[in-house]
Each structure stands twice: as C-alpha cells, then as structure tokens.
Amino acid sequence: MFNPYKLFAEKIKSSENNRHAKRQWKKHNRHFGFSNTMLLLALVFLFMPLLVIIFYSFNESKDTTFTGFSFVWYEKLVFESKPLWQALWNSLVVAVTSSLVATILGSMAAIGIKWYKFRGKNYIQAVSFLPMVLPEVIMGVSMLVFFNAIKLSLGLVTIFIAHTTFCLPFVYLMVSARVDEFDYSIIEASYDLGANERQTLLKVIIPAIMPGIISGFMMSVTMSLEDYVITALVSGPGSTTLPIYVYSMIRFGVSPVINSLSFVLILVICVFTVILRKSLKSFAASK
C-alpha cells in the first residue's frame, strides 16, 4: 500500500545525506589545490585592469606616474564633463529601451517556439542565432544598408533598432534555457483550475521563468552599453554614445576623467547587482 508519509520521510533522509556528504567533501577539499590556483589566476587576470583603473582615478597626475592622492579628476567629472555625461545618457537611454523591447520579443519568442507547432519553426530557430555568430562589422554594415534603403536618418533611433536586433537572440537563448526546465504539470494544473491561456501565461508561465527574463535583460543592457562597432556604423550627428566618445578621446590622449567615471559605474553596477540578487532570492523563495 502506498504510504505518502514514508515517501516524505525517505526524501528528508536523502536530503540530509546529501547535505552531510557535501559538508564532508568541503572538509576534505580545503587545501589550496591546482583548481583553486587556476581560479585565483583567472580572477586576477580579469579584475587587475579594474584595479588599475581605480588606482589611477585617484592619481593627481595625468600620466601613468603616481604623484599623489587626489580627487581632482572626480571634480572634473562632475563639473567639467558635460559632453561625457550626455554621451553616457544617450548610452543609457538606448540600452534600457532596446533591452526592454528585446526582452519582451525574445521572451515571447522563446515561449511560442517552445510550446507551439507551426510551419517554419526549425527555420526560425536557426535564423534567430545568426546575429550571435556573425561578426559585428557585418551586422553593422547590413543595418546601415537597410537604413539607407528605407531612407531612415541615422541617429538614436537607428542605434535603438540595431541594438534591439543583436540583443534579441541572447534574450531568446537565456529564456529558452529557462523554459526547457519548466514543469508542464503546472500548466495542466492551471487549466484544470479554470485559467485560460492568457491567465496561464501572465500568472503562471512568466513568473516561473522570470529569473531567465531578468538575466536576459541585464545581459542586453551590458552588451548595448559596451558596443562600439555596430553603434559607430549606424550612429549619426547628435547620437554619440559613451564608447564612441571614449574612442574619440584616444586621438588626444585618454583623460583620467574616464577612470573616475569607470569607478563610479563599477560601484553602481556592484550595488545594483547585490540588490538584484537579493530580490531574485526573495522572489524564488516566495514561489
């Protein structure tokens, strides 16, 4: 005879055994081995440039010789860098708007392609990954030819369209990975309880895949903020973004003001990441 209480007790016992084995594994692997050494070297390689930027943002001198600790470049950043702030604002506007559109379209595409059958489904899946594998130069040139063909003036609108186009496949990929792990019995339970297709989508499916949607949005914002090649090809007068502005400064020598701005952005991103991580944990725990 099936005994649910016995099954529940066996699951608890199995979970306790897994936690005990995990503690034992950590206890016997505390020594600093080859894997930990390679991890430390990789972290140093990745974060050393950021530490150098932060260090020289407090340098009183403009060259690489450290002459003293100073906040002079932060003062110039706040009071004497209006074009830089305008370029940052353009980048943020394009990044947020294009990422929102790409996230909505990519999420809906992942849900539709996964759960619905229609003609050309395999073709759409294959084509959707092209912007990820094509070089950015080809993407930028093709978008430029397209905009010229439809007589659309280059500016923030064309940058927005281009960024939405190349960010969409990344959102689709991340949301699809989340959809693949979805429990279909939840959808069946929703239908059994009287929910229609729209209610199931808004109240069951989207909340369940929300971590993937948020991850796709954050990746899109990051990719849009740092893109230079495509942006340089489809930008016009008055649509200078931060990467284009920084690159244009190289001809006259990079100002330490860029180091100061980089440190401010690093702090903002770190704080935002911590807040977002705690929010996602609370969201997952509430489900």
XYZ file of C-alpha atoms in Angstrom:
287
model
C 0.000 0.000 0.000
C 1.289 3.441 -0.926
C 2.337 5.408 2.155
C 2.937 9.131 1.421
C 4.382 9.740 4.903
C 7.012 7.047 4.370
C 7.920 8.564 0.984
C 8.211 12.027 2.564
C 10.469 10.656 5.327
C 12.694 8.953 2.751
C 13.051 12.231 0.844
C 14.041 14.080 4.018
C 16.574 11.376 4.867
C 18.043 11.510 1.341
C 18.314 15.298 1.558
C 20.101 15.070 4.908
C 22.535 12.512 3.480
C 23.289 14.797 0.539
C 23.990 17.751 2.834
C 26.218 15.590 5.024
C 28.181 14.345 2.009
C 28.578 17.912 0.776
C 29.953 19.033 4.154
C 32.400 16.121 4.163
C 33.527 16.939 0.629
C 34.180 20.562 1.558
C 36.024 19.463 4.693
C 38.406 17.211 2.749
C 38.979 19.742 -0.047
C 40.013 22.816 1.914
C 43.616 22.643 0.769
C 44.680 25.056 -1.916
C 44.990 22.771 -4.951
C 45.513 23.213 -8.663
C 41.885 24.166 -9.378
C 41.891 26.892 -6.734
C 45.211 28.200 -8.050
C 43.881 28.454 -11.606
C 40.720 30.127 -10.315
C 42.778 32.715 -8.441
C 44.926 33.415 -11.512
C 41.830 33.810 -13.677
C 40.280 36.250 -11.198
C 43.491 38.274 -11.035
C 43.647 38.373 -14.839
C 40.036 39.552 -15.077
C 39.977 42.098 -12.269
C 43.507 43.522 -12.361
C 42.622 46.061 -15.124
C 39.723 47.298 -12.999
C 42.009 47.750 -10.010
C 44.486 49.682 -12.164
C 41.709 51.971 -13.397
C 40.512 52.602 -9.840
C 44.077 53.276 -8.664
C 44.846 55.847 -11.362
C 41.492 57.573 -10.939
C 42.907 58.959 -7.680
C 46.239 59.946 -9.238
C 46.963 63.663 -9.161
C 48.981 63.490 -12.380
C 47.559 62.898 -15.840
C 50.247 60.407 -16.890
C 50.928 56.935 -15.503
C 53.349 58.211 -12.842
C 51.655 58.333 -9.462
C 52.381 61.758 -7.942
C 49.868 61.847 -5.125
C 46.360 61.023 -3.974
C 43.746 63.455 -5.275
C 40.053 63.825 -6.188
C 40.775 66.329 -8.960
C 39.527 64.025 -11.730
C 36.281 63.385 -9.894
C 35.777 67.151 -9.662
C 36.340 67.463 -13.402
C 33.958 64.564 -13.966
C 31.155 66.292 -12.045
C 31.670 69.922 -13.086
C 33.599 69.952 -16.390
C 32.441 66.911 -18.386
C 29.073 67.809 -19.862
C 29.714 66.058 -23.253
C 30.745 62.920 -21.388
C 27.541 62.896 -19.330
C 25.495 63.481 -22.480
C 27.169 60.503 -24.142
C 26.501 58.378 -21.053
C 22.863 59.473 -21.048
C 22.495 58.501 -24.719
C 24.004 55.107 -23.961
C 21.679 54.518 -21.019
C 18.566 55.547 -22.957
C 19.417 53.277 -25.886
C 20.483 50.395 -23.633
C 17.371 50.405 -21.447
C 14.825 50.911 -24.243
C 16.386 48.427 -26.663
C 16.817 45.867 -23.889
C 13.181 46.204 -22.845
C 11.960 45.617 -26.382
C 14.445 42.783 -26.963
C 13.449 41.148 -23.665
C 9.732 41.270 -24.460
C 10.174 39.973 -28.013
C 12.779 37.366 -27.038
C 10.724 36.039 -24.124
C 7.573 35.748 -26.203
C 9.556 34.078 -28.998
C 11.064 31.533 -26.590
C 7.641 30.650 -25.172
C 5.955 30.485 -28.573
C 8.660 28.440 -30.306
C 8.877 26.010 -27.391
C 5.170 25.294 -26.877
C 3.555 25.812 -30.262
C 3.892 23.942 -33.542
C 3.806 25.894 -36.798
C 5.329 25.832 -40.262
C 8.901 27.116 -40.442
C 9.598 26.614 -36.725
C 13.011 24.981 -37.265
C 13.953 27.661 -39.792
C 13.133 30.458 -37.330
C 15.157 28.734 -34.611
C 18.202 28.500 -36.888
C 17.940 32.061 -38.210
C 17.478 33.535 -34.730
C 21.070 32.629 -33.826
C 22.664 34.375 -36.816
C 23.241 37.731 -35.035
C 25.179 35.836 -32.354
C 27.628 34.166 -34.766
C 28.007 36.886 -37.403
C 30.830 39.435 -36.903
C 29.629 42.791 -35.629
C 31.047 44.514 -38.709
C 28.734 42.509 -40.958
C 25.792 43.225 -38.666
C 26.583 46.937 -38.660
C 27.070 47.199 -42.411
C 23.866 45.258 -43.139
C 21.895 47.509 -40.778
C 23.441 50.595 -42.390
C 22.457 49.391 -45.878
C 18.950 48.663 -44.627
C 18.529 52.112 -43.087
C 19.788 53.778 -46.258
C 17.390 51.686 -48.340
C 14.354 52.819 -46.347
C 15.649 56.419 -46.167
C 15.848 56.471 -42.366
C 18.136 59.163 -40.953
C 20.933 57.898 -38.742
C 20.620 58.773 -35.056
C 19.470 57.369 -31.748
C 16.509 55.653 -33.427
C 18.745 53.642 -35.747
C 21.046 52.744 -32.840
C 17.987 51.602 -30.869
C 16.821 49.367 -33.746
C 20.297 47.906 -34.287
C 20.829 47.165 -30.589
C 17.405 45.569 -30.293
C 18.231 43.334 -33.255
C 21.529 41.965 -31.961
C 20.407 41.695 -28.315
C 17.217 39.752 -29.100
C 18.910 36.350 -29.792
C 20.737 36.448 -26.459
C 17.481 37.030 -24.595
C 15.843 34.253 -26.593
C 18.664 31.838 -25.712
C 18.566 32.571 -21.970
C 14.781 32.430 -21.698
C 14.698 29.219 -23.772
C 17.079 27.584 -21.303
C 14.678 28.513 -18.514
C 11.650 27.316 -20.478
C 13.302 23.928 -21.083
C 13.373 23.361 -17.309
C 9.708 24.327 -16.881
C 7.356 21.803 -15.247
C 4.468 21.229 -17.671
C 2.286 19.818 -14.915
C 1.908 23.363 -13.566
C 0.285 24.453 -16.819
C -2.064 21.472 -16.740
C -2.971 22.316 -13.154
C -3.672 25.905 -14.189
C -6.040 24.766 -16.939
C -7.747 22.316 -14.561
C -8.394 25.176 -12.138
C -10.181 27.164 -14.849
C -7.490 29.548 -16.069
C -7.479 30.460 -19.735
C -4.407 30.742 -21.956
C -3.765 34.432 -21.227
C -4.130 33.980 -17.459
C -1.817 30.971 -17.533
C 0.783 32.986 -19.443
C 0.685 36.045 -17.179
C 0.209 34.365 -13.795
C 1.992 31.024 -14.177
C 4.489 30.875 -17.033
C 6.042 34.355 -16.881
C 6.559 34.349 -13.062
C 8.170 30.907 -13.314
C 10.669 31.980 -15.983
C 11.235 35.473 -14.551
C 14.870 34.788 -13.477
C 15.717 33.956 -17.100
C 13.901 37.064 -18.337
C 15.751 39.319 -15.899
C 19.082 37.701 -16.785
C 18.403 38.274 -20.476
C 17.525 41.906 -19.825
C 20.696 42.514 -17.811
C 22.843 40.881 -20.500
C 21.184 43.044 -23.145
C 21.870 46.213 -21.176
C 25.514 45.246 -20.742
C 26.000 44.413 -24.406
C 24.309 47.618 -25.525
C 26.371 49.812 -23.205
C 29.707 48.408 -24.364
C 29.016 48.073 -28.083
C 31.144 50.215 -30.371
C 31.371 48.627 -33.837
C 27.666 48.472 -34.701
C 26.954 51.775 -32.965
C 29.691 53.583 -34.908
C 28.256 52.372 -38.204
C 24.609 53.294 -37.553
C 25.040 56.463 -35.475
C 24.524 59.981 -36.757
C 25.006 63.596 -35.625
C 23.988 64.193 -32.006
C 23.812 60.485 -31.173
C 27.243 59.950 -29.630
C 27.266 57.125 -27.098
C 29.824 56.529 -24.361
C 32.023 54.007 -26.276
C 32.181 56.318 -29.294
C 33.020 59.322 -27.093
C 35.765 57.437 -25.248
C 37.243 56.162 -28.516
C 37.273 59.682 -29.966
C 39.282 60.860 -26.943
C 42.102 58.424 -27.746
C 43.294 60.734 -30.530
C 44.063 63.391 -27.899
C 45.069 61.018 -25.094
C 42.684 59.352 -22.679
C 41.837 61.647 -19.770
C 41.851 60.226 -16.220
C 38.272 61.500 -16.049
C 37.361 58.261 -17.836
C 38.967 56.335 -14.973
C 36.828 58.239 -12.496
C 33.675 57.545 -14.486
C 34.617 53.875 -14.730
C 34.971 53.611 -10.961
C 31.591 55.283 -10.441
C 29.977 52.871 -12.896
C 31.637 49.890 -11.195
C 30.232 50.968 -7.826
C 26.745 51.500 -9.247
C 26.768 48.132 -11.025
C 28.005 46.304 -7.910
C 25.296 47.845 -5.718
C 22.631 47.134 -8.326
C 23.833 43.527 -8.692
C 23.677 42.889 -4.943
C 20.164 44.358 -4.738
C 19.026 42.361 -7.764
C 20.468 39.127 -6.389
C 18.686 39.543 -3.076
C 15.456 40.410 -4.885
C 15.722 37.284 -7.050
C 16.346 35.118 -3.983
C 13.306 36.587 -2.258
C 11.251 36.123 -5.445
C 12.349 32.489 -5.773
C 11.655 31.785 -2.111
C 8.139 33.194 -2.383
C 7.256 30.780 -5.199
